[in-house]
Amino acid sequence: MKTPNTPDKGMPASAALNDQDYLALASSMINAQSIDGPVPVDPDIADAMGAFTEDGLSSDDALDSHFDGTDPTADAEGSNHG
């Protein structure tokens, strides 16, 4: 009689996934599902996919970085006084 851990022909010794294989499989499924739009992702899977929290800029700093401080319409308005 075989023990449960004895591999059959062509079968691995353990059918269970290790953590790395699970995260790789889950990551590929997230990629496939995200084609249709945003999907919720477990934080551990997100870490395995390379996600990170942006802590270099606050939301206000990120918004302010789109503007250089000058009003692009100010020059056009000022030149019409003539």
PDB file of N, CA, C and O in Angstrom:
ATOM      1  N   MET A   1       0.830  -1.166   0.000  1.00  0.00           N
ATOM      2  CA  MET A   1       0.000   0.000   0.000  1.00  0.00           C
ATOM      3  C   MET A   1       0.887   1.245   0.000  1.00  0.00           C
ATOM      4  O   MET A   1       1.870   1.337   0.707  1.00  0.00           O
ATOM      5  N   LYS A   2       0.501   2.228  -0.816  1.00  0.00           N
ATOM      6  CA  LYS A   2       1.263   3.471  -0.901  1.00  0.00           C
ATOM      7  C   LYS A   2       0.891   4.404   0.243  1.00  0.00           C
ATOM      8  O   LYS A   2      -0.233   4.430   0.693  1.00  0.00           O
ATOM      9  N   THR A   3       1.878   5.187   0.652  1.00  0.00           N
ATOM     10  CA  THR A   3       1.587   6.228   1.626  1.00  0.00           C
ATOM     11  C   THR A   3       1.105   7.461   0.855  1.00  0.00           C
ATOM     12  O   THR A   3       1.417   7.607  -0.327  1.00  0.00           O
ATOM     13  N   PRO A   4       0.380   8.371   1.480  1.00  0.00           N
ATOM     14  CA  PRO A   4      -0.136   9.541   0.769  1.00  0.00           C
ATOM     15  C   PRO A   4       0.952  10.425   0.165  1.00  0.00           C
ATOM     16  O   PRO A   4       0.706  11.129  -0.788  1.00  0.00           O
ATOM     17  N   ASN A   5       2.156  10.397   0.698  1.00  0.00           N
ATOM     18  CA  ASN A   5       3.225  11.249   0.180  1.00  0.00           C
ATOM     19  C   ASN A   5       4.033  10.597  -0.926  1.00  0.00           C
ATOM     20  O   ASN A   5       4.958  11.193  -1.441  1.00  0.00           O
ATOM     21  N   THR A   6       3.698   9.382  -1.306  1.00  0.00           N
ATOM     22  CA  THR A   6       4.425   8.700  -2.363  1.00  0.00           C
ATOM     23  C   THR A   6       3.939   9.212  -3.712  1.00  0.00           C
ATOM     24  O   THR A   6       2.752   9.162  -4.017  1.00  0.00           O
ATOM     25  N   PRO A   7       4.848   9.739  -4.526  1.00  0.00           N
ATOM     26  CA  PRO A   7       4.416  10.272  -5.818  1.00  0.00           C
ATOM     27  C   PRO A   7       4.025   9.172  -6.795  1.00  0.00           C
ATOM     28  O   PRO A   7       4.600   8.100  -6.804  1.00  0.00           O
ATOM     29  N   ASP A   8       2.989   9.442  -7.589  1.00  0.00           N
ATOM     30  CA  ASP A   8       2.619   8.554  -8.678  1.00  0.00           C
ATOM     31  C   ASP A   8       3.493   8.901  -9.870  1.00  0.00           C
ATOM     32  O   ASP A   8       4.264   9.842  -9.841  1.00  0.00           O
ATOM     33  N   LYS A   9       3.329   8.154 -10.961  1.00  0.00           N
ATOM     34  CA  LYS A   9       4.104   8.450 -12.167  1.00  0.00           C
ATOM     35  C   LYS A   9       3.794   9.861 -12.651  1.00  0.00           C
ATOM     36  O   LYS A   9       2.658  10.209 -12.895  1.00  0.00           O
ATOM     37  N   GLY A  10       4.816  10.692 -12.775  1.00  0.00           N
ATOM     38  CA  GLY A  10       4.657  12.040 -13.289  1.00  0.00           C
ATOM     39  C   GLY A  10       4.047  13.029 -12.315  1.00  0.00           C
ATOM     40  O   GLY A  10       3.866  14.182 -12.650  1.00  0.00           O
ATOM     41  N   MET A  11       3.690  12.600 -11.129  1.00  0.00           N
ATOM     42  CA  MET A  11       3.092  13.499 -10.153  1.00  0.00           C
ATOM     43  C   MET A  11       4.155  13.948  -9.157  1.00  0.00           C
ATOM     44  O   MET A  11       4.979  13.145  -8.738  1.00  0.00           O
ATOM     45  N   PRO A  12       4.140  15.209  -8.779  1.00  0.00           N
ATOM     46  CA  PRO A  12       5.107  15.670  -7.777  1.00  0.00           C
ATOM     47  C   PRO A  12       4.800  15.071  -6.411  1.00  0.00           C
ATOM     48  O   PRO A  12       3.703  14.588  -6.163  1.00  0.00           O
ATOM     49  N   ALA A  13       5.787  15.099  -5.524  1.00  0.00           N
ATOM     50  CA  ALA A  13       5.621  14.527  -4.196  1.00  0.00           C
ATOM     51  C   ALA A  13       4.521  15.237  -3.417  1.00  0.00           C
ATOM     52  O   ALA A  13       3.838  14.634  -2.608  1.00  0.00           O
ATOM     53  N   SER A  14       4.337  16.527  -3.675  1.00  0.00           N
ATOM     54  CA  SER A  14       3.316  17.277  -2.971  1.00  0.00           C
ATOM     55  C   SER A  14       2.484  18.062  -3.979  1.00  0.00           C
ATOM     56  O   SER A  14       3.013  18.762  -4.822  1.00  0.00           O
ATOM     57  N   ALA A  15       1.188  17.908  -3.889  1.00  0.00           N
ATOM     58  CA  ALA A  15       0.303  18.631  -4.805  1.00  0.00           C
ATOM     59  C   ALA A  15      -0.013  20.026  -4.276  1.00  0.00           C
ATOM     60  O   ALA A  15      -0.622  20.826  -4.966  1.00  0.00           O
ATOM     61  N   ALA A  16       0.401  20.321  -3.070  1.00  0.00           N
ATOM     62  CA  ALA A  16       0.131  21.630  -2.477  1.00  0.00           C
ATOM     63  C   ALA A  16       1.056  22.682  -3.088  1.00  0.00           C
ATOM     64  O   ALA A  16       2.177  22.397  -3.481  1.00  0.00           O
ATOM     65  N   LEU A  17       0.565  23.907  -3.175  1.00  0.00           N
ATOM     66  CA  LEU A  17       1.373  25.012  -3.676  1.00  0.00           C
ATOM     67  C   LEU A  17       2.170  25.619  -2.530  1.00  0.00           C
ATOM     68  O   LEU A  17       1.645  25.784  -1.434  1.00  0.00           O
ATOM     69  N   ASN A  18       3.414  25.966  -2.816  1.00  0.00           N
ATOM     70  CA  ASN A  18       4.152  26.713  -1.802  1.00  0.00           C
ATOM     71  C   ASN A  18       3.753  28.188  -1.929  1.00  0.00           C
ATOM     72  O   ASN A  18       3.046  28.585  -2.860  1.00  0.00           O
ATOM     73  N   ASP A  19       4.188  29.010  -0.996  1.00  0.00           N
ATOM     74  CA  ASP A  19       3.772  30.413  -0.973  1.00  0.00           C
ATOM     75  C   ASP A  19       4.158  31.155  -2.243  1.00  0.00           C
ATOM     76  O   ASP A  19       3.369  31.927  -2.787  1.00  0.00           O
ATOM     77  N   GLN A  20       5.363  30.930  -2.729  1.00  0.00           N
ATOM     78  CA  GLN A  20       5.841  31.637  -3.922  1.00  0.00           C
ATOM     79  C   GLN A  20       5.014  31.248  -5.147  1.00  0.00           C
ATOM     80  O   GLN A  20       4.634  32.107  -5.944  1.00  0.00           O
ATOM     81  N   ASP A  21       4.717  29.964  -5.305  1.00  0.00           N
ATOM     82  CA  ASP A  21       3.901  29.519  -6.436  1.00  0.00           C
ATOM     83  C   ASP A  21       2.483  30.055  -6.343  1.00  0.00           C
ATOM     84  O   ASP A  21       1.886  30.451  -7.345  1.00  0.00           O
ATOM     85  N   TYR A  22       1.927  30.087  -5.123  1.00  0.00           N
ATOM     86  CA  TYR A  22       0.584  30.620  -4.929  1.00  0.00           C
ATOM     87  C   TYR A  22       0.529  32.095  -5.323  1.00  0.00           C
ATOM     88  O   TYR A  22      -0.377  32.532  -6.034  1.00  0.00           O
ATOM     89  N   LEU A  23       1.514  32.884  -4.873  1.00  0.00           N
ATOM     90  CA  LEU A  23       1.529  34.303  -5.183  1.00  0.00           C
ATOM     91  C   LEU A  23       1.702  34.544  -6.677  1.00  0.00           C
ATOM     92  O   LEU A  23       1.077  35.449  -7.248  1.00  0.00           O
ATOM     93  N   ALA A  24       2.531  33.739  -7.338  1.00  0.00           N
ATOM     94  CA  ALA A  24       2.714  33.882  -8.781  1.00  0.00           C
ATOM     95  C   ALA A  24       1.420  33.549  -9.526  1.00  0.00           C
ATOM     96  O   ALA A  24       1.032  34.260 -10.462  1.00  0.00           O
ATOM     97  N   LEU A  25       0.746  32.497  -9.118  1.00  0.00           N
ATOM     98  CA  LEU A  25      -0.519  32.111  -9.747  1.00  0.00           C
ATOM     99  C   LEU A  25      -1.590  33.176  -9.491  1.00  0.00           C
ATOM    100  O   LEU A  25      -2.315  33.575 -10.409  1.00  0.00           O
ATOM    101  N   ALA A  26      -1.691  33.642  -8.269  1.00  0.00           N
ATOM    102  CA  ALA A  26      -2.679  34.670  -7.934  1.00  0.00           C
ATOM    103  C   ALA A  26      -2.398  35.961  -8.695  1.00  0.00           C
ATOM    104  O   ALA A  26      -3.325  36.618  -9.176  1.00  0.00           O
ATOM    105  N   SER A  27      -1.132  36.328  -8.839  1.00  0.00           N
ATOM    106  CA  SER A  27      -0.766  37.533  -9.586  1.00  0.00           C
ATOM    107  C   SER A  27      -1.195  37.437 -11.039  1.00  0.00           C
ATOM    108  O   SER A  27      -1.716  38.397 -11.610  1.00  0.00           O
ATOM    109  N   SER A  28      -1.000  36.284 -11.646  1.00  0.00           N
ATOM    110  CA  SER A  28      -1.402  36.127 -13.037  1.00  0.00           C
ATOM    111  C   SER A  28      -2.919  36.188 -13.186  1.00  0.00           C
ATOM    112  O   SER A  28      -3.433  36.703 -14.174  1.00  0.00           O
ATOM    113  N   MET A  29      -3.653  35.695 -12.191  1.00  0.00           N
ATOM    114  CA  MET A  29      -5.113  35.765 -12.246  1.00  0.00           C
ATOM    115  C   MET A  29      -5.586  37.212 -12.082  1.00  0.00           C
ATOM    116  O   MET A  29      -6.538  37.634 -12.734  1.00  0.00           O
ATOM    117  N   ILE A  30      -4.923  37.977 -11.231  1.00  0.00           N
ATOM    118  CA  ILE A  30      -5.276  39.394 -11.059  1.00  0.00           C
ATOM    119  C   ILE A  30      -5.057  40.127 -12.371  1.00  0.00           C
ATOM    120  O   ILE A  30      -5.887  40.928 -12.803  1.00  0.00           O
ATOM    121  N   ASN A  31      -3.941  39.855 -13.037  1.00  0.00           N
ATOM    122  CA  ASN A  31      -3.673  40.499 -14.321  1.00  0.00           C
ATOM    123  C   ASN A  31      -4.762  40.169 -15.337  1.00  0.00           C
ATOM    124  O   ASN A  31      -5.210  41.039 -16.077  1.00  0.00           O
ATOM    125  N   ALA A  32      -5.194  38.924 -15.370  1.00  0.00           N
ATOM    126  CA  ALA A  32      -6.231  38.513 -16.315  1.00  0.00           C
ATOM    127  C   ALA A  32      -7.570  39.170 -15.985  1.00  0.00           C
ATOM    128  O   ALA A  32      -8.290  39.618 -16.878  1.00  0.00           O
ATOM    129  N   GLN A  33      -7.913  39.252 -14.709  1.00  0.00           N
ATOM    130  CA  GLN A  33      -9.186  39.838 -14.312  1.00  0.00           C
ATOM    131  C   GLN A  33      -9.204  41.352 -14.487  1.00  0.00           C
ATOM    132  O   GLN A  33     -10.261  41.939 -14.714  1.00  0.00           O
ATOM    133  N   SER A  34      -8.059  42.002 -14.400  1.00  0.00           N
ATOM    134  CA  SER A  34      -8.025  43.457 -14.459  1.00  0.00           C
ATOM    135  C   SER A  34      -8.224  43.999 -15.869  1.00  0.00           C
ATOM    136  O   SER A  34      -8.332  45.208 -16.055  1.00  0.00           O
ATOM    137  N   ILE A  35      -8.305  43.130 -16.853  1.00  0.00           N
ATOM    138  CA  ILE A  35      -8.581  43.571 -18.219  1.00  0.00           C
ATOM    139  C   ILE A  35      -9.950  44.247 -18.285  1.00  0.00           C
ATOM    140  O   ILE A  35     -10.146  45.217 -18.998  1.00  0.00           O
ATOM    141  N   ASP A  36     -10.899  43.740 -17.502  1.00  0.00           N
ATOM    142  CA  ASP A  36     -12.258  44.281 -17.504  1.00  0.00           C
ATOM    143  C   ASP A  36     -12.416  45.506 -16.609  1.00  0.00           C
ATOM    144  O   ASP A  36     -13.449  46.154 -16.646  1.00  0.00           O
ATOM    145  N   GLY A  37     -11.445  45.814 -15.795  1.00  0.00           N
ATOM    146  CA  GLY A  37     -11.529  46.969 -14.911  1.00  0.00           C
ATOM    147  C   GLY A  37     -10.847  46.683 -13.589  1.00  0.00           C
ATOM    148  O   GLY A  37     -10.206  45.644 -13.409  1.00  0.00           O
ATOM    149  N   PRO A  38     -10.975  47.608 -12.641  1.00  0.00           N
ATOM    150  CA  PRO A  38     -10.311  47.442 -11.344  1.00  0.00           C
ATOM    151  C   PRO A  38     -10.832  46.227 -10.582  1.00  0.00           C
ATOM    152  O   PRO A  38     -12.019  45.902 -10.665  1.00  0.00           O
ATOM    153  N   VAL A  39      -9.938  45.568  -9.891  1.00  0.00           N
ATOM    154  CA  VAL A  39     -10.300  44.427  -9.049  1.00  0.00           C
ATOM    155  C   VAL A  39      -9.641  44.593  -7.689  1.00  0.00           C
ATOM    156  O   VAL A  39      -8.548  45.134  -7.583  1.00  0.00           O
ATOM    157  N   PRO A  40     -10.305  44.146  -6.633  1.00  0.00           N
ATOM    158  CA  PRO A  40      -9.667  44.194  -5.311  1.00  0.00           C
ATOM    159  C   PRO A  40      -8.542  43.163  -5.238  1.00  0.00           C
ATOM    160  O   PRO A  40      -8.651  42.072  -5.805  1.00  0.00           O
ATOM    161  N   VAL A  41      -7.472  43.538  -4.568  1.00  0.00           N
ATOM    162  CA  VAL A  41      -6.306  42.655  -4.476  1.00  0.00           C
ATOM    163  C   VAL A  41      -5.894  42.517  -3.022  1.00  0.00           C
ATOM    164  O   VAL A  41      -5.791  43.517  -2.300  1.00  0.00           O
ATOM    165  N   ASP A  42      -5.655  41.304  -2.591  1.00  0.00           N
ATOM    166  CA  ASP A  42      -5.149  41.033  -1.252  1.00  0.00           C
ATOM    167  C   ASP A  42      -3.798  41.744  -1.086  1.00  0.00           C
ATOM    168  O   ASP A  42      -2.980  41.727  -2.014  1.00  0.00           O
ATOM    169  N   PRO A  43      -3.538  42.372   0.045  1.00  0.00           N
ATOM    170  CA  PRO A  43      -2.270  43.092   0.228  1.00  0.00           C
ATOM    171  C   PRO A  43      -1.026  42.227   0.021  1.00  0.00           C
ATOM    172  O   PRO A  43      -0.025  42.712  -0.510  1.00  0.00           O
ATOM    173  N   ASP A  44      -1.064  40.966   0.413  1.00  0.00           N
ATOM    174  CA  ASP A  44       0.098  40.097   0.213  1.00  0.00           C
ATOM    175  C   ASP A  44       0.355  39.854  -1.272  1.00  0.00           C
ATOM    176  O   ASP A  44       1.503  39.816  -1.718  1.00  0.00           O
ATOM    177  N   ILE A  45      -0.713  39.686  -2.041  1.00  0.00           N
ATOM    178  CA  ILE A  45      -0.563  39.483  -3.483  1.00  0.00           C
ATOM    179  C   ILE A  45      -0.082  40.779  -4.136  1.00  0.00           C
ATOM    180  O   ILE A  45       0.773  40.752  -5.021  1.00  0.00           O
ATOM    181  N   ALA A  46      -0.611  41.911  -3.673  1.00  0.00           N
ATOM    182  CA  ALA A  46      -0.174  43.198  -4.212  1.00  0.00           C
ATOM    183  C   ALA A  46       1.319  43.404  -3.960  1.00  0.00           C
ATOM    184  O   ALA A  46       2.039  43.873  -4.846  1.00  0.00           O
ATOM    185  N   ASP A  47       1.797  43.039  -2.780  1.00  0.00           N
ATOM    186  CA  ASP A  47       3.232  43.134  -2.494  1.00  0.00           C
ATOM    187  C   ASP A  47       4.038  42.263  -3.441  1.00  0.00           C
ATOM    188  O   ASP A  47       5.086  42.674  -3.940  1.00  0.00           O
ATOM    189  N   ALA A  48       3.547  41.054  -3.700  1.00  0.00           N
ATOM    190  CA  ALA A  48       4.247  40.139  -4.605  1.00  0.00           C
ATOM    191  C   ALA A  48       4.264  40.685  -6.027  1.00  0.00           C
ATOM    192  O   ALA A  48       5.183  40.403  -6.793  1.00  0.00           O
ATOM    193  N   MET A  49       3.247  41.486  -6.381  1.00  0.00           N
ATOM    194  CA  MET A  49       3.167  42.071  -7.712  1.00  0.00           C
ATOM    195  C   MET A  49       4.009  43.338  -7.822  1.00  0.00           C
ATOM    196  O   MET A  49       4.128  43.914  -8.898  1.00  0.00           O
ATOM    197  N   GLY A  50       4.574  43.805  -6.721  1.00  0.00           N
ATOM    198  CA  GLY A  50       5.431  44.978  -6.745  1.00  0.00           C
ATOM    199  C   GLY A  50       4.726  46.272  -6.393  1.00  0.00           C
ATOM    200  O   GLY A  50       5.262  47.356  -6.627  1.00  0.00           O
ATOM    201  N   ALA A  51       3.530  46.185  -5.846  1.00  0.00           N
ATOM    202  CA  ALA A  51       2.804  47.392  -5.458  1.00  0.00           C
ATOM    203  C   ALA A  51       3.492  48.057  -4.284  1.00  0.00           C
ATOM    204  O   ALA A  51       4.158  47.407  -3.487  1.00  0.00           O
ATOM    205  N   PHE A  52       3.344  49.350  -4.197  1.00  0.00           N
ATOM    206  CA  PHE A  52       3.927  50.088  -3.085  1.00  0.00           C
ATOM    207  C   PHE A  52       3.069  51.304  -2.796  1.00  0.00           C
ATOM    208  O   PHE A  52       2.287  51.747  -3.626  1.00  0.00           O
ATOM    209  N   THR A  53       3.231  51.852  -1.631  1.00  0.00           N
ATOM    210  CA  THR A  53       2.542  53.067  -1.238  1.00  0.00           C
ATOM    211  C   THR A  53       3.432  54.243  -1.575  1.00  0.00           C
ATOM    212  O   THR A  53       4.603  54.261  -1.199  1.00  0.00           O
ATOM    213  N   GLU A  54       2.889  55.200  -2.284  1.00  0.00           N
ATOM    214  CA  GLU A  54       3.657  56.395  -2.624  1.00  0.00           C
ATOM    215  C   GLU A  54       3.712  57.290  -1.403  1.00  0.00           C
ATOM    216  O   GLU A  54       2.702  57.840  -0.985  1.00  0.00           O
ATOM    217  N   ASP A  55       4.876  57.406  -0.821  1.00  0.00           N
ATOM    218  CA  ASP A  55       5.010  58.266   0.342  1.00  0.00           C
ATOM    219  C   ASP A  55       5.972  59.421   0.073  1.00  0.00           C
ATOM    220  O   ASP A  55       6.305  60.176   0.965  1.00  0.00           O
ATOM    221  N   GLY A  56       6.391  59.575  -1.171  1.00  0.00           N
ATOM    222  CA  GLY A  56       7.283  60.670  -1.523  1.00  0.00           C
ATOM    223  C   GLY A  56       6.555  61.989  -1.658  1.00  0.00           C
ATOM    224  O   GLY A  56       7.113  63.043  -1.384  1.00  0.00           O
ATOM    225  N   LEU A  57       5.302  61.953  -2.084  1.00  0.00           N
ATOM    226  CA  LEU A  57       4.509  63.163  -2.251  1.00  0.00           C
ATOM    227  C   LEU A  57       3.164  62.994  -1.571  1.00  0.00           C
ATOM    228  O   LEU A  57       2.556  61.931  -1.651  1.00  0.00           O
ATOM    229  N   SER A  58       2.713  64.051  -0.959  1.00  0.00           N
ATOM    230  CA  SER A  58       1.347  64.036  -0.438  1.00  0.00           C
ATOM    231  C   SER A  58       0.412  64.264  -1.621  1.00  0.00           C
ATOM    232  O   SER A  58       0.844  64.645  -2.718  1.00  0.00           O
ATOM    233  N   SER A  59      -0.861  64.076  -1.431  1.00  0.00           N
ATOM    234  CA  SER A  59      -1.828  64.307  -2.509  1.00  0.00           C
ATOM    235  C   SER A  59      -1.781  65.751  -2.977  1.00  0.00           C
ATOM    236  O   SER A  59      -1.837  66.028  -4.180  1.00  0.00           O
ATOM    237  N   ASP A  60      -1.668  66.690  -2.033  1.00  0.00           N
ATOM    238  CA  ASP A  60      -1.602  68.104  -2.402  1.00  0.00           C
ATOM    239  C   ASP A  60      -0.320  68.424  -3.173  1.00  0.00           C
ATOM    240  O   ASP A  60      -0.341  69.173  -4.154  1.00  0.00           O
ATOM    241  N   ASP A  61       0.803  67.863  -2.733  1.00  0.00           N
ATOM    242  CA  ASP A  61       2.071  68.095  -3.440  1.00  0.00           C
ATOM    243  C   ASP A  61       2.030  67.518  -4.853  1.00  0.00           C
ATOM    244  O   ASP A  61       2.555  68.118  -5.789  1.00  0.00           O
ATOM    245  N   ALA A  62       1.406  66.362  -5.006  1.00  0.00           N
ATOM    246  CA  ALA A  62       1.297  65.753  -6.327  1.00  0.00           C
ATOM    247  C   ALA A  62       0.449  66.621  -7.246  1.00  0.00           C
ATOM    248  O   ALA A  62       0.801  66.833  -8.412  1.00  0.00           O
ATOM    249  N   LEU A  63      -0.651  67.156  -6.738  1.00  0.00           N
ATOM    250  CA  LEU A  63      -1.494  68.039  -7.537  1.00  0.00           C
ATOM    251  C   LEU A  63      -0.756  69.324  -7.879  1.00  0.00           C
ATOM    252  O   LEU A  63      -0.786  69.782  -9.030  1.00  0.00           O
ATOM    253  N   ASP A  64      -0.068  69.901  -6.910  1.00  0.00           N
ATOM    254  CA  ASP A  64       0.679  71.130  -7.153  1.00  0.00           C
ATOM    255  C   ASP A  64       1.813  70.939  -8.157  1.00  0.00           C
ATOM    256  O   ASP A  64       2.213  71.890  -8.832  1.00  0.00           O
ATOM    257  N   SER A  65       2.337  69.745  -8.276  1.00  0.00           N
ATOM    258  CA  SER A  65       3.448  69.502  -9.191  1.00  0.00           C
ATOM    259  C   SER A  65       3.027  69.628 -10.654  1.00  0.00           C
ATOM    260  O   SER A  65       3.881  69.734 -11.532  1.00  0.00           O
ATOM    261  N   HIS A  66       1.737  69.672 -10.923  1.00  0.00           N
ATOM    262  CA  HIS A  66       1.256  69.838 -12.300  1.00  0.00           C
ATOM    263  C   HIS A  66       1.273  71.298 -12.745  1.00  0.00           C
ATOM    264  O   HIS A  66       1.077  71.595 -13.917  1.00  0.00           O
ATOM    265  N   PHE A  67       1.499  72.202 -11.830  1.00  0.00           N
ATOM    266  CA  PHE A  67       1.471  73.625 -12.131  1.00  0.00           C
ATOM    267  C   PHE A  67       2.798  74.258 -11.748  1.00  0.00           C
ATOM    268  O   PHE A  67       3.390  73.905 -10.738  1.00  0.00           O
ATOM    269  N   ASP A  68       3.257  75.210 -12.564  1.00  0.00           N
ATOM    270  CA  ASP A  68       4.529  75.860 -12.262  1.00  0.00           C
ATOM    271  C   ASP A  68       4.358  77.181 -11.524  1.00  0.00           C
ATOM    272  O   ASP A  68       5.314  77.920 -11.313  1.00  0.00           O
ATOM    273  N   GLY A  69       3.152  77.536 -11.153  1.00  0.00           N
ATOM    274  CA  GLY A  69       2.925  78.727 -10.371  1.00  0.00           C
ATOM    275  C   GLY A  69       2.498  79.935 -11.188  1.00  0.00           C
ATOM    276  O   GLY A  69       2.096  80.939 -10.641  1.00  0.00           O
ATOM    277  N   THR A  70       2.600  79.846 -12.507  1.00  0.00           N
ATOM    278  CA  THR A  70       2.150  80.963 -13.325  1.00  0.00           C
ATOM    279  C   THR A  70       0.866  80.586 -14.038  1.00  0.00           C
ATOM    280  O   THR A  70       0.677  79.442 -14.449  1.00  0.00           O
ATOM    281  N   ASP A  71       0.012  81.542 -14.194  1.00  0.00           N
ATOM    282  CA  ASP A  71      -1.252  81.340 -14.881  1.00  0.00           C
ATOM    283  C   ASP A  71      -0.999  81.459 -16.382  1.00  0.00           C
ATOM    284  O   ASP A  71      -0.554  82.508 -16.854  1.00  0.00           O
ATOM    285  N   PRO A  72      -1.233  80.412 -17.159  1.00  0.00           N
ATOM    286  CA  PRO A  72      -0.933  80.467 -18.600  1.00  0.00           C
ATOM    287  C   PRO A  72      -1.795  81.487 -19.339  1.00  0.00           C
ATOM    288  O   PRO A  72      -1.437  81.954 -20.404  1.00  0.00           O
ATOM    289  N   THR A  73      -2.911  81.898 -18.764  1.00  0.00           N
ATOM    290  CA  THR A  73      -3.767  82.907 -19.422  1.00  0.00           C
ATOM    291  C   THR A  73      -3.423  84.321 -18.992  1.00  0.00           C
ATOM    292  O   THR A  73      -3.955  85.268 -19.540  1.00  0.00           O
ATOM    293  N   ALA A  74      -2.525  84.479 -18.028  1.00  0.00           N
ATOM    294  CA  ALA A  74      -2.210  85.809 -17.511  1.00  0.00           C
ATOM    295  C   ALA A  74      -1.539  86.667 -18.578  1.00  0.00           C
ATOM    296  O   ALA A  74      -1.829  87.852 -18.714  1.00  0.00           O
ATOM    297  N   ASP A  75      -0.641  86.106 -19.375  1.00  0.00           N
ATOM    298  CA  ASP A  75       0.055  86.881 -20.415  1.00  0.00           C
ATOM    299  C   ASP A  75      -0.914  87.367 -21.482  1.00  0.00           C
ATOM    300  O   ASP A  75      -0.857  88.488 -21.929  1.00  0.00           O
ATOM    301  N   ALA A  76      -1.829  86.516 -21.871  1.00  0.00           N
ATOM    302  CA  ALA A  76      -2.795  86.900 -22.917  1.00  0.00           C
ATOM    303  C   ALA A  76      -3.727  87.983 -22.406  1.00  0.00           C
ATOM    304  O   ALA A  76      -4.057  88.910 -23.160  1.00  0.00           O
ATOM    305  N   GLU A  77      -4.128  87.924 -21.191  1.00  0.00           N
ATOM    306  CA  GLU A  77      -5.027  88.937 -20.630  1.00  0.00           C
ATOM    307  C   GLU A  77      -4.301  90.278 -20.489  1.00  0.00           C
ATOM    308  O   GLU A  77      -4.856  91.338 -20.765  1.00  0.00           O
ATOM    309  N   GLY A  78      -3.066  90.251 -20.080  1.00  0.00           N
ATOM    310  CA  GLY A  78      -2.307  91.475 -19.870  1.00  0.00           C
ATOM    311  C   GLY A  78      -1.969  92.179 -21.166  1.00  0.00           C
ATOM    312  O   GLY A  78      -1.849  93.412 -21.225  1.00  0.00           O
ATOM    313  N   SER A  79      -1.802  91.460 -22.258  1.00  0.00           N
ATOM    314  CA  SER A  79      -1.416  92.088 -23.523  1.00  0.00           C
ATOM    315  C   SER A  79      -2.595  92.738 -24.238  1.00  0.00           C
ATOM    316  O   SER A  79      -2.398  93.450 -25.201  1.00  0.00           O
ATOM    317  N   ASN A  80      -3.798  92.533 -23.790  1.00  0.00           N
ATOM    318  CA  ASN A  80      -4.971  93.103 -24.439  1.00  0.00           C
ATOM    319  C   ASN A  80      -5.341  94.483 -23.892  1.00  0.00           C
ATOM    320  O   ASN A  80      -6.403  95.001 -24.189  1.00  0.00           O
ATOM    321  N   HIS A  81      -4.476  95.087 -23.104  1.00  0.00           N
ATOM    322  CA  HIS A  81      -4.793  96.382 -22.506  1.00  0.00           C
ATOM    323  C   HIS A  81      -4.424  97.533 -23.426  1.00  0.00           C
ATOM    324  O   HIS A  81      -4.657  98.672 -23.095  1.00  0.00           O
ATOM    325  N   GLY A  82      -3.846  97.286 -24.556  1.00  0.00           N
ATOM    326  CA  GLY A  82      -3.265  98.280 -25.335  1.00  0.00           C
ATOM    327  C   GLY A  82      -3.919  99.160 -26.216  1.00  0.00           C
ATOM    328  O   GLY A  82      -3.915 100.210 -26.508  1.00  0.00           O
TER     329      GLY A  82
END
